[in-house]
Coordinates of C-alpha atoms and ligand atoms in Angstrom, one line a residue:
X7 CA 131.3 125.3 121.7
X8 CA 128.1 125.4 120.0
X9 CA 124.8 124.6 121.9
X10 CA 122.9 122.3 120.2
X11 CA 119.2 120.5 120.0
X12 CA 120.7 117.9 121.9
X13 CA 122.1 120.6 124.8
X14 CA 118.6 122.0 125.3
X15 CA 117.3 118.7 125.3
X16 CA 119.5 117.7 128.3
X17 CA 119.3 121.0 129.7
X18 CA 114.9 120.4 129.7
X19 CA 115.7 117.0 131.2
X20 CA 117.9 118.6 134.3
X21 CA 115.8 121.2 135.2
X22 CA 118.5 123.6 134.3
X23 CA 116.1 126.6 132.5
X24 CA 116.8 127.6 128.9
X25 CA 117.3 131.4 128.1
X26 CA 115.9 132.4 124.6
X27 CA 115.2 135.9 123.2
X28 CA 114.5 137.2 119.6
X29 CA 117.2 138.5 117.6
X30 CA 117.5 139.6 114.0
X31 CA 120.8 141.2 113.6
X32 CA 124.3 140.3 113.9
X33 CA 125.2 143.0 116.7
X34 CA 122.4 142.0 118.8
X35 CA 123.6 138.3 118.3
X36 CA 127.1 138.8 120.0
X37 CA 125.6 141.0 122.8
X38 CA 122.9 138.5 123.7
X39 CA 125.3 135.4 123.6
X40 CA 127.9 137.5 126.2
X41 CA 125.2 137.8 128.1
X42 CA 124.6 134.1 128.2
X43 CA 121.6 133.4 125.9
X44 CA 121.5 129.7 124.9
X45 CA 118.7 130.4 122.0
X46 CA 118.6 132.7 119.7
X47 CA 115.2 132.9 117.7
X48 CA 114.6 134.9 114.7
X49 CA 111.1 135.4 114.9
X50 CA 108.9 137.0 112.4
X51 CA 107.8 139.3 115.2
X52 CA 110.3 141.3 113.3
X53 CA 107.4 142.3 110.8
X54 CA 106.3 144.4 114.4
X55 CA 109.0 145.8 116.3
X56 CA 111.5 146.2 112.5
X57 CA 108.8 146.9 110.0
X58 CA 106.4 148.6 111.5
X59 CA 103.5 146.0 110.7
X60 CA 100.5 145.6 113.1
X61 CA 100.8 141.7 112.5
X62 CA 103.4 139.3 111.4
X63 CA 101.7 138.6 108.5
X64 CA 103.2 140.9 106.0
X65 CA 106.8 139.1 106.7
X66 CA 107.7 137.4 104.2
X67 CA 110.2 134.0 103.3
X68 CA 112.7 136.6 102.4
X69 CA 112.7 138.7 105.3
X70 CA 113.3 135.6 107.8
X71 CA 116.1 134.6 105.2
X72 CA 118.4 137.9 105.2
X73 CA 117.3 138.3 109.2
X74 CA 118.3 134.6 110.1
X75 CA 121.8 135.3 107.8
X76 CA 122.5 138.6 110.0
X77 CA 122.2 136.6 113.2
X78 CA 123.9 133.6 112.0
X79 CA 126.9 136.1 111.1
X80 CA 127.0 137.5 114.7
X81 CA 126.6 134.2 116.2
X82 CA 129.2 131.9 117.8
X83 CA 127.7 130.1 120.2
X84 CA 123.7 129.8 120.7
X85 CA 121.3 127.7 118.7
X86 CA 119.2 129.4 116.1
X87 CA 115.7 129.1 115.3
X88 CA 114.1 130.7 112.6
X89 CA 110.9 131.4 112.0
X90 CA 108.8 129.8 108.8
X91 CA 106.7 133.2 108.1
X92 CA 103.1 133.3 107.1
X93 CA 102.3 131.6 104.0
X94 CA 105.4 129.5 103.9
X95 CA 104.6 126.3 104.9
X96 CA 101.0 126.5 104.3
X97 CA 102.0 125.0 100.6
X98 CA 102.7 121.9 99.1
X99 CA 105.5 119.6 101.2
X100 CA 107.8 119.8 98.6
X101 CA 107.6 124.0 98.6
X102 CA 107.5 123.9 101.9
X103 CA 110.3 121.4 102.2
X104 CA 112.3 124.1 100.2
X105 CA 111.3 126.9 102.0
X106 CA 112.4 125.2 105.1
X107 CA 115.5 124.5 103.5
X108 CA 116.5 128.2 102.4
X109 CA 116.2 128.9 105.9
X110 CA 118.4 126.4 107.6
X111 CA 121.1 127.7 104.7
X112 CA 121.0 130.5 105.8
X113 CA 122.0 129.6 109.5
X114 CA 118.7 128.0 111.2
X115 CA 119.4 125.3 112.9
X116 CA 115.7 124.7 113.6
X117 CA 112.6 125.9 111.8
X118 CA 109.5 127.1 114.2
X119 CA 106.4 126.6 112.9
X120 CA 102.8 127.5 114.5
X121 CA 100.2 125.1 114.8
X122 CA 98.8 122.1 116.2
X123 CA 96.9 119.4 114.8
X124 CA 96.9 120.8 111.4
X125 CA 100.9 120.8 111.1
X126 CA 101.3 117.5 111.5
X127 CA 102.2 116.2 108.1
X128 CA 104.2 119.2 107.6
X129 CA 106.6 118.3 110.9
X130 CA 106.4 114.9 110.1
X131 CA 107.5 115.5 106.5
X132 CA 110.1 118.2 107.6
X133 CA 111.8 116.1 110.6
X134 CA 111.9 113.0 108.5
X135 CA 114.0 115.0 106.2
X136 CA 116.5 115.9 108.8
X137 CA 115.3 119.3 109.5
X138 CA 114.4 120.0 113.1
X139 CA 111.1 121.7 114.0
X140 CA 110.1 123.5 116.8
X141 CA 106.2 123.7 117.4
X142 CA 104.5 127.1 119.0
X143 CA 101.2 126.3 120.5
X144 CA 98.6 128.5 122.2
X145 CA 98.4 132.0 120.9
X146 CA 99.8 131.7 117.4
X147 CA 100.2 135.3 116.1
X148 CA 99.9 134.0 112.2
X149 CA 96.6 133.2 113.6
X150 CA 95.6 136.3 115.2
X151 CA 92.1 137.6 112.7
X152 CA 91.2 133.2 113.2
X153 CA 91.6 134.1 116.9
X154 CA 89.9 137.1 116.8
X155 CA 92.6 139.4 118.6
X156 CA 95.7 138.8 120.7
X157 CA 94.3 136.4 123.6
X158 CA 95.1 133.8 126.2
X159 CA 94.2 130.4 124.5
X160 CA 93.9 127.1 126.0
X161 CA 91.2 128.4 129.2
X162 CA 89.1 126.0 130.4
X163 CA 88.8 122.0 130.3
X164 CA 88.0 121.5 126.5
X165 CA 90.4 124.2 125.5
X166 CA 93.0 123.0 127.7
X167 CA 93.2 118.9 126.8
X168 CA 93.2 120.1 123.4
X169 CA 96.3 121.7 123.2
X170 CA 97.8 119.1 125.5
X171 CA 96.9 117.0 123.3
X172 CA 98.1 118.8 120.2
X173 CA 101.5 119.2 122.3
X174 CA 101.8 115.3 122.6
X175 CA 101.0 115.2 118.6
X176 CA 103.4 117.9 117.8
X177 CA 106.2 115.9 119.9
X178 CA 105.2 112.1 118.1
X179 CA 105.3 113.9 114.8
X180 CA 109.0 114.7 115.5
X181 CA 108.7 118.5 116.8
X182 CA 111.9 118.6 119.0
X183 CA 111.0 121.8 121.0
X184 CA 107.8 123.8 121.4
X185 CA 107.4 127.2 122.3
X186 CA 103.8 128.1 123.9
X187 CA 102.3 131.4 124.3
X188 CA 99.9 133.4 126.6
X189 CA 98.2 130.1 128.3
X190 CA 97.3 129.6 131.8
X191 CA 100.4 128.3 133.9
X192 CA 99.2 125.3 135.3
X193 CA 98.6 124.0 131.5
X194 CA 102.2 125.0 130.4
X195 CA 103.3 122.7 133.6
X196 CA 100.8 119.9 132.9
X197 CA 102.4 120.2 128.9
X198 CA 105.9 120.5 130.0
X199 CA 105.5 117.3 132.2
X200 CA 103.6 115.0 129.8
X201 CA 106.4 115.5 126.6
X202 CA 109.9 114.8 126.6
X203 CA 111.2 117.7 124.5
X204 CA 112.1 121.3 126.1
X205 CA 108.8 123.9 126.3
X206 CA 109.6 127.1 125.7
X207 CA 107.2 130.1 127.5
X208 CA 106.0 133.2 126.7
X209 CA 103.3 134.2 129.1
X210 CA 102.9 130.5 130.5
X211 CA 104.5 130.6 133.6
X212 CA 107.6 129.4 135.1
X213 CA 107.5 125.6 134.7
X214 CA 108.2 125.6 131.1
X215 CA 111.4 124.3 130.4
X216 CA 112.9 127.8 129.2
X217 CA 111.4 131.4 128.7
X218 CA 111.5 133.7 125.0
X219 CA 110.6 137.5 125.2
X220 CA 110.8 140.0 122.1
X221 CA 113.9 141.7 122.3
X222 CA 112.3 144.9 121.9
X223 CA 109.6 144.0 124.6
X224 CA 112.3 143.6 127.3
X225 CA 114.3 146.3 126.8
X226 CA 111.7 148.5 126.5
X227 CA 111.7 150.4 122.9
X228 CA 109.1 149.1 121.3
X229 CA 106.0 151.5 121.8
X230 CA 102.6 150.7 122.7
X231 CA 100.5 148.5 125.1
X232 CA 102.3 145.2 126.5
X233 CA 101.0 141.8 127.2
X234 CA 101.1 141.4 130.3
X235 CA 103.9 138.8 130.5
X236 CA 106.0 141.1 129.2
X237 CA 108.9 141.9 132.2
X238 CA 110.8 145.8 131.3
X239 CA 114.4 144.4 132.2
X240 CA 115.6 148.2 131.0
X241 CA 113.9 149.7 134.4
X242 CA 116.9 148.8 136.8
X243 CA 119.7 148.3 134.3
X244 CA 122.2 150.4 133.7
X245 CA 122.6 148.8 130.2
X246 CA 121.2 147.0 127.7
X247 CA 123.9 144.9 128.2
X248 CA 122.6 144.8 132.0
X249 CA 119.3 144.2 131.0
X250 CA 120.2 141.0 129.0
X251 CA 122.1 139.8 131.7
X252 CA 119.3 140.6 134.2
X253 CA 116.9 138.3 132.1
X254 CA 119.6 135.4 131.9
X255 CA 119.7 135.8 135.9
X256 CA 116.2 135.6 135.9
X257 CA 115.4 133.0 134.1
X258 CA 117.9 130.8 135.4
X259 CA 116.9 131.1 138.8
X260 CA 113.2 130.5 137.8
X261 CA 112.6 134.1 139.4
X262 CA 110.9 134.9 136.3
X263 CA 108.2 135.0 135.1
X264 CA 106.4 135.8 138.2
X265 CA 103.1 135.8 139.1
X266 CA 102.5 139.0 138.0
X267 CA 103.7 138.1 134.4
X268 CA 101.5 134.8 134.3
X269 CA 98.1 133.9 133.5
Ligands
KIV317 O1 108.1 135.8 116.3 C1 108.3 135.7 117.5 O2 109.0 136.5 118.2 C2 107.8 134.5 118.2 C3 107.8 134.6 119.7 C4 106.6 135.5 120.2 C5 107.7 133.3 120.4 O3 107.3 133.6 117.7

């Protein structure tokens, strides 16, 4: 049976941790969802570890369509979330509205869009419309020449209450999961306590409600320097099959991230 919002949501609720990694291609889809992968996201980190792009922002509306169709095709079983790429929902609500809509035909069944206070509207005018958003907080990779480089956000008091209190916005404007990235722990676990809907980490620490890697990242074939919360699942896999697995494990049993992988 197909998970839904609705099973994440109960999942957050229960303490039982949600397992999420990137996908962007039909064989990927079926491997990850034997593995046991509730979430399938088809991020426009695929402008990095697919194109070759130093950021996401090349990707275009396009690219997340035909990527998001490919996974939906391999897919049986997980919920889908697609990325809105750069640009896309920057626009008018009506074109944005439409955008959001091309995706979801294609085999969304949730848009993700990054932002906090400034998204708003957009959320509002999306989820009112009956399409569900999920938020992304924290390091926003659309973002990264505004942020000035690939960095921890939300350090220290000011920095902190704001993006808790961007969270509580995100989740009152209708945003029915939110994804943070690279900010300290203890802030993912204040967030994660003080909204309703599931929080999904990436280099915020094992309280969130569920934990997304790069596909690439964790199995180890995408070249360069890794963020520290970055786990190599290849190392003691026999598999990439294994390695998947190995993540599942992992996250289900709150094992990771560790420490090591936190901020
Ligand atoms: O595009 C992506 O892969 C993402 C994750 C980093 C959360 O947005």
């Amino acid at each position: 049976m197909r998970i839904t919002l609705t099973t994440l949501q109960k999942m957050a609720q229960e303490g039982s941790r949600i397992a999420m990694l990137t996908c962007y291609d039909a064989s990927f889809a079926a491997v990850l969802e034997e593995a046991g992968v509730d979430s399938l996201l088809v991020g426009d980190s695929l402008g990095n570890v697919l194109q070759g792009h130093e950021s996401t922002l090349p990707v275009t509306l396009r690219d997340m369509v035909y990527h998001t169709q490919c996974v939906a095709r391999g897919s049986k079983r997980a919920f889908i979330v697609g990325d809105m790429s750069f640009g896309s929902f920057q626009v008018s609500p009506e074109e944005t509205l439409r955008n959001a809509v091309e995706l979801m035909a294609a085999g969304a069944h949730m848009v993700k869009i990054e932002g906090g206070r400034p998204m708003l509207e957009t959320i509002e005018f999306l989820t009112d419309r009956g399409i569900p958003v999920c938020g992304h907080l924290g390091l926003t990779p659309q973002s990264v020449h505004a942020l000035g480089g690939y960095r921890v956000q939300g350090r220290g008091e000011d920095a902190g209450q704001l993006l808790l209190r961007e969270a509580k916005q995100l989740e009152q404007a209708g945003a029915g999961m939110i994804v943070l990235e690279a900010i300290p722990a203890a802030l993912a676990r204040e967030v994660t306590a003080a909204i309703t809907v599931p929080t999904i980490g990436i280099g915020a620490g094992v309280e969130c409600s569920g934990q997304v890697l790069v596909l690439h990242d964790m199995l180890d074939i995408f070249p360069g320097k890794k963020a520290r919360f970055v786990k190599n699942f290849m190392r003691d896999a026999g598999s990439v099959q294994g390695a998947i697995a190995a993540y599942v494990r992992e996250v289900k049993a709150k094992t990771f991230p560790g420490p090591e992988h936190s901020y």
